[in-house]
């Protein structure tokens, strides 16, 4: 609602010295922008009506069933109005238009002064980003609220029992990181080259690699899918519906089970969702020049992840005394995905992969939970403590 009490001053600037546009405290949109605000509210109303009705009729008469969980992809296309969405006249660019309204910019203008919220690289700095997407996620939770609860057969893995889980000590810390910013230095003469490297030093949150070990008893031989979540600690299991949306999936991978005892060991560096830092241009250039000079071998295939969640941010910042959290493990039968043609997901050049099997992303926390039968033997909660090591304070001299 306007006026917005929450202002934001990013203290960032562009390469030419111009600062990012700020949002003042008690921010008010311009009079001409109230029409665009009505557009966004109309798009939201149509989205809610589509979910409430349980179906959507396409222009060609095709009926989209909004009670089928697989049509969550259709809902995402409507929300973002991407290239696959041919209904942008009915469901517009809610995300982009909201960013512009909160930044005081006009998409029709030829002169735009972008704020931190208008750049995807800096959006997370603005607290309003989280309020905006909390509102957008209401459509997702609304869609899921109409789906039936998972049955016992959908939740359990017959003949498979998780006996115990052991997790290493979880430790976070801050580290210095030097970012290569040589390319932002303007060159007045293209005939000359810059023979120096400009680095920007900052502090980043990171964590020490950790391993978890599962002891599983199985009466069958086959493939299973293990999912691992991290979420807040709650005392009463009956409160799980209040906390289920706060559990974040941090790993998912396929395991081979044999009859008898199975020991599954997994390191955090191998998590499916996370990616490591990409090689900086300066380092790549040095490797190339050393290879040309015969001092080193150059690896031809240096493919790196095109997208993914940063490995260093898997764990939230802990406390010196330890922050109490919970890890949740669930082992389900492997159900092969429906792959069209010869398409195989590769994170080195693709984005958008949500799951390795046929179960929906977020399973089994994505739907309302009936605690009378939900907690089966192929699941286990494990209490963990996340500690934080303040190396800067330890090394400080008095």
XYZ file of C-alpha atoms in Angstrom:
398
model
C 0.000 0.000 0.000
C 1.108 3.518 -0.714
C 2.749 5.469 0.688
C 5.484 2.910 1.335
C 7.073 3.519 4.703
C 10.121 1.422 3.795
C 12.695 3.351 1.807
C 15.930 1.983 0.392
C 19.287 3.598 -0.318
C 21.556 1.053 -1.994
C 24.762 3.165 -1.944
C 25.639 1.576 -5.314
C 26.798 3.472 -8.375
C 27.249 2.781 -12.070
C 30.599 2.788 -13.855
C 30.086 6.429 -14.902
C 29.707 7.564 -11.290
C 25.911 7.900 -11.368
C 24.352 6.423 -8.242
C 21.513 3.918 -8.342
C 18.086 5.458 -7.991
C 16.899 5.400 -4.378
C 13.416 4.958 -2.933
C 12.547 7.597 -0.382
C 10.813 6.892 2.906
C 7.006 7.176 2.556
C 7.404 6.671 -1.183
C 4.418 7.582 -3.374
C 3.960 6.547 -6.989
C 3.301 9.204 -9.605
C -0.273 10.086 -10.527
C 0.205 8.637 -14.014
C 1.287 5.291 -12.512
C -2.009 4.543 -10.776
C -3.297 3.166 -14.082
C -0.388 0.703 -14.171
C -1.093 -0.220 -10.548
C -4.651 -1.086 -11.582
C -3.231 -3.278 -14.356
C -1.219 -5.284 -11.837
C -4.198 -5.628 -9.495
C -6.408 -6.781 -12.400
C -3.829 -9.404 -13.408
C -3.726 -10.648 -9.830
C -7.530 -10.834 -9.675
C -7.662 -12.879 -12.899
C -4.976 -15.206 -11.572
C -6.912 -15.834 -8.350
C -10.150 -16.381 -10.274
C -8.464 -18.934 -12.532
C -7.189 -20.877 -9.513
C -10.526 -20.650 -7.668
C -12.474 -21.820 -10.732
C -10.144 -24.785 -11.120
C -9.754 -24.438 -14.879
C -8.836 -22.029 -17.648
C -10.258 -21.956 -21.162
C -7.765 -21.182 -23.902
C -8.777 -19.189 -26.980
C -8.870 -22.396 -29.047
C -11.268 -24.061 -26.579
C -8.650 -26.152 -24.770
C -9.459 -26.574 -21.080
C -6.536 -26.397 -18.644
C -7.273 -28.319 -15.438
C -5.971 -26.286 -12.491
C -6.575 -29.209 -10.135
C -3.822 -31.213 -11.841
C -0.511 -30.649 -10.032
C 1.424 -30.970 -13.299
C -0.132 -27.707 -14.499
C 1.948 -25.773 -11.982
C 4.178 -25.069 -14.986
C 1.230 -23.422 -16.757
C 0.647 -21.258 -13.675
C 4.294 -20.173 -13.714
C 4.052 -19.175 -17.367
C 0.994 -17.065 -16.624
C 2.692 -15.364 -13.677
C 5.857 -14.437 -15.568
C 4.376 -13.945 -19.035
C 7.402 -15.600 -20.634
C 7.949 -16.586 -24.259
C 5.733 -19.680 -23.914
C 2.795 -17.589 -22.714
C 0.536 -16.320 -25.474
C -1.926 -14.754 -23.006
C 0.030 -11.687 -21.939
C -3.007 -9.537 -22.659
C -4.873 -11.329 -19.847
C -1.987 -12.081 -17.481
C 0.632 -9.386 -17.876
C 4.166 -8.793 -16.672
C 3.339 -8.656 -12.964
C 6.927 -9.015 -11.792
C 8.467 -6.489 -14.200
C 5.649 -3.964 -13.817
C 5.816 -4.191 -10.013
C 9.558 -3.542 -10.087
C 9.023 -0.433 -12.206
C 6.237 0.898 -10.004
C 8.379 0.457 -6.897
C 11.289 2.165 -8.666
C 9.378 5.121 -10.093
C 10.199 4.244 -13.717
C 8.086 4.089 -16.858
C 8.558 1.271 -19.365
C 7.507 3.643 -22.167
C 10.216 6.165 -21.366
C 13.410 6.397 -23.419
C 15.359 7.653 -20.403
C 15.298 5.280 -17.423
C 17.165 5.644 -14.142
C 17.193 2.066 -12.797
C 17.156 1.273 -9.106
C 18.618 -1.790 -7.398
C 15.222 -3.477 -7.706
C 15.295 -3.218 -11.507
C 18.515 -5.220 -11.819
C 18.223 -8.944 -11.178
C 21.814 -8.925 -9.896
C 21.030 -6.417 -7.120
C 17.340 -7.121 -6.383
C 18.065 -9.128 -3.250
C 19.522 -6.044 -1.567
C 16.146 -4.302 -1.471
C 13.841 -5.533 1.342
C 10.857 -4.706 -0.863
C 11.880 -7.542 -3.193
C 10.953 -10.090 -0.528
C 7.601 -8.424 0.151
C 6.862 -8.378 -3.569
C 7.661 -12.045 -4.086
C 5.906 -13.060 -0.899
C 2.804 -11.655 -2.572
C 3.595 -13.496 -5.828
C 4.064 -16.803 -4.004
C 0.506 -16.546 -2.711
C -0.610 -17.838 -6.135
C 1.598 -20.909 -5.720
C 0.281 -21.681 -2.228
C -3.270 -21.000 -3.385
C -2.842 -23.478 -6.253
C -1.430 -26.107 -3.881
C -4.200 -25.560 -1.307
C -6.777 -27.042 -3.699
C -4.781 -30.241 -4.244
C -5.644 -33.295 -2.105
C -3.322 -34.386 0.694
C -0.825 -37.086 -0.118
C -2.060 -40.589 0.667
C -0.131 -43.167 2.677
C 0.762 -45.057 -0.508
C 2.199 -41.883 -2.054
C 4.281 -41.110 1.033
C 5.684 -44.453 2.126
C 8.337 -46.681 0.563
C 7.320 -50.248 1.387
C 10.145 -52.310 2.811
C 12.479 -49.330 3.356
C 13.208 -47.853 6.794
C 15.603 -45.028 7.717
C 17.203 -46.207 10.955
C 19.583 -43.384 11.775
C 21.165 -40.204 10.419
C 24.514 -38.729 11.439
C 25.409 -35.171 10.397
C 28.814 -33.525 10.785
C 29.216 -30.324 12.754
C 27.796 -27.423 10.746
C 29.980 -24.320 10.767
C 29.606 -20.991 8.941
C 32.136 -18.176 8.682
C 32.939 -15.012 6.753
C 35.780 -14.950 4.261
C 37.433 -12.330 2.081
C 36.729 -12.616 -1.628
C 38.517 -10.721 -4.398
C 36.281 -10.050 -7.397
C 37.859 -9.131 -10.720
C 36.327 -5.790 -11.748
C 38.875 -4.871 -14.430
C 36.185 -4.761 -17.112
C 34.345 -1.886 -15.411
C 37.334 0.445 -15.796
C 36.622 2.698 -18.822
C 39.275 2.752 -21.557
C 39.805 6.128 -23.215
C 42.080 4.708 -25.905
C 41.327 1.343 -27.497
C 44.822 1.179 -29.021
C 46.323 0.722 -25.576
C 45.690 -2.178 -23.272
C 45.255 -2.349 -19.525
C 48.166 -4.325 -18.107
C 46.914 -4.318 -14.526
C 44.186 -6.196 -12.675
C 41.609 -4.324 -10.604
C 40.150 -6.368 -7.753
C 37.315 -5.503 -5.415
C 37.551 -7.113 -1.986
C 34.441 -7.996 -0.029
C 33.384 -10.352 2.751
C 31.121 -13.293 1.958
C 29.345 -15.902 4.018
C 30.582 -19.454 3.559
C 30.452 -22.769 5.376
C 32.793 -25.647 5.978
C 32.031 -28.765 3.901
C 30.004 -31.308 5.828
C 28.857 -34.884 5.349
C 25.726 -36.722 6.383
C 25.431 -40.504 6.732
C 22.185 -42.472 6.510
C 21.701 -46.017 7.747
C 18.847 -47.578 5.792
C 17.351 -51.065 6.098
C 15.761 -52.370 2.912
C 13.790 -55.488 2.060
C 14.014 -54.819 -1.670
C 16.615 -54.140 -4.332
C 16.074 -51.122 -6.533
C 16.544 -47.418 -7.032
C 15.338 -44.777 -4.625
C 15.269 -40.981 -4.550
C 16.589 -39.224 -1.460
C 15.466 -35.681 -0.663
C 17.032 -33.536 2.044
C 15.464 -30.398 3.528
C 16.644 -27.804 6.030
C 14.164 -25.908 8.167
C 13.412 -24.399 11.569
C 13.170 -26.426 14.744
C 9.641 -26.923 16.091
C 8.736 -28.705 19.306
C 5.364 -30.286 18.512
C 4.931 -32.395 15.382
C 1.325 -31.209 15.187
C 2.657 -27.738 14.300
C 4.264 -28.956 11.091
C 1.626 -27.315 8.876
C 2.704 -23.955 10.286
C 6.362 -24.591 9.399
C 6.228 -26.753 6.260
C 6.623 -23.811 3.854
C 9.827 -22.821 5.678
C 11.634 -26.059 4.800
C 14.045 -25.625 1.888
C 15.201 -28.529 -0.247
C 19.003 -28.545 -0.311
C 19.737 -31.889 -1.957
C 18.153 -34.564 -4.118
C 19.791 -37.584 -5.690
C 19.245 -41.193 -6.705
C 20.543 -44.089 -4.600
C 20.872 -47.827 -5.270
C 19.376 -49.983 -2.525
C 20.199 -53.613 -1.784
C 18.533 -56.068 0.563
C 19.773 -55.537 4.102
C 21.713 -52.621 5.531
C 22.563 -49.668 3.283
C 24.960 -46.896 4.286
C 24.539 -43.689 2.296
C 27.268 -41.040 2.611
C 26.928 -37.655 0.937
C 29.160 -34.569 1.024
C 27.785 -31.040 0.765
C 30.082 -30.309 -2.205
C 28.075 -32.846 -4.227
C 24.604 -31.415 -3.569
C 22.413 -31.377 -6.668
C 21.049 -27.846 -6.338
C 24.276 -26.008 -5.525
C 27.085 -24.747 -7.769
C 30.594 -23.495 -7.055
C 32.050 -20.111 -7.990
C 32.709 -19.625 -11.682
C 36.254 -19.089 -12.944
C 37.067 -15.389 -13.246
C 38.121 -14.015 -16.607
C 41.592 -13.075 -15.315
C 42.269 -16.639 -14.133
C 41.031 -18.036 -17.437
C 43.277 -15.616 -19.343
C 46.311 -16.621 -17.248
C 45.686 -20.309 -17.919
C 45.413 -19.616 -21.630
C 48.664 -17.616 -21.760
C 50.554 -20.230 -19.715
C 49.327 -22.926 -22.077
C 50.468 -20.925 -25.101
C 53.883 -20.531 -23.467
C 54.093 -24.272 -22.836
C 54.141 -23.871 -19.050
C 50.820 -25.598 -18.429
C 48.168 -27.715 -20.126
C 44.875 -26.110 -21.057
C 41.757 -28.194 -20.457
C 39.534 -27.898 -23.508
C 36.298 -28.740 -21.684
C 36.071 -26.230 -18.821
C 32.281 -26.175 -18.734
C 30.813 -24.712 -15.561
C 27.300 -24.433 -14.214
C 25.248 -21.795 -16.001
C 22.864 -21.419 -13.078
C 22.253 -22.842 -9.628
C 22.144 -21.956 -5.947
C 25.540 -20.862 -4.532
C 27.156 -23.666 -2.571
C 28.424 -21.237 0.066
C 24.847 -20.164 0.951
C 23.390 -23.625 1.606
C 23.545 -22.971 5.343
C 22.201 -19.793 6.953
C 24.547 -17.830 9.191
C 24.779 -19.677 12.490
C 25.259 -18.431 16.016
C 28.386 -18.601 18.135
C 26.412 -20.593 20.695
C 24.714 -22.639 17.961
C 21.444 -22.049 16.088
C 18.982 -24.912 16.394
C 17.577 -26.181 13.089
C 16.192 -29.417 11.660
C 17.164 -31.522 8.677
C 14.528 -33.719 7.107
C 15.294 -36.834 5.056
C 12.801 -38.768 2.932
C 13.498 -41.769 0.703
C 10.948 -42.534 -2.023
C 10.771 -44.996 -4.942
C 12.430 -43.682 -8.065
C 9.934 -42.787 -10.786
C 11.506 -41.955 -14.119
C 10.893 -38.497 -15.531
C 9.074 -37.920 -18.792
C 11.849 -36.706 -21.089
C 10.767 -35.408 -24.482
C 12.890 -36.662 -27.365
C 16.631 -36.622 -26.767
C 16.481 -33.695 -24.327
C 18.763 -34.255 -21.328
C 19.169 -31.625 -18.624
C 22.640 -30.146 -18.284
C 23.151 -27.313 -15.802
C 26.206 -26.090 -17.738
C 23.934 -24.441 -20.302
C 20.341 -24.880 -19.090
C 18.142 -23.542 -16.297
C 14.774 -24.541 -14.941
C 15.306 -28.174 -13.874
C 13.077 -28.688 -10.840
C 13.269 -32.380 -9.994
C 15.018 -35.597 -11.009
C 11.900 -37.759 -10.887
C 8.142 -37.494 -11.381
C 7.374 -36.117 -7.923
C 6.662 -32.377 -7.658
C 9.252 -29.962 -6.352
C 8.983 -29.543 -2.593
C 7.470 -32.997 -2.017
C 6.150 -33.807 0.579
C 5.927 -30.293 2.101
C 4.155 -28.724 -0.886
C 0.669 -29.815 0.242
C -1.237 -29.674 3.495
C -0.226 -32.450 5.887
C -2.440 -34.880 7.796
C -0.329 -35.885 10.785
C -2.461 -38.970 11.519
C -0.501 -40.881 8.864
C 2.023 -38.497 7.230
C 5.185 -39.418 9.168
C 6.178 -42.795 7.693
C 9.221 -45.021 8.291
C 11.037 -43.802 5.190
C 11.287 -40.310 6.725
C 13.363 -38.870 9.542
C 13.855 -35.499 11.218
C 17.327 -34.781 12.582
C 18.095 -31.947 15.000
C 21.212 -29.996 14.030
C 23.074 -26.983 15.385
C 24.628 -24.401 13.067
C 27.603 -22.636 14.620
C 29.326 -19.495 13.404
C 33.051 -18.940 13.687
C 33.998 -15.274 13.712
C 37.561 -15.505 12.422
C 37.837 -11.728 12.193
C 37.175 -11.431 15.911
C 39.485 -14.333 16.762
C 42.383 -12.762 14.857
C 41.746 -9.290 16.226
C 44.594 -7.874 18.319
C 43.893 -5.867 21.452
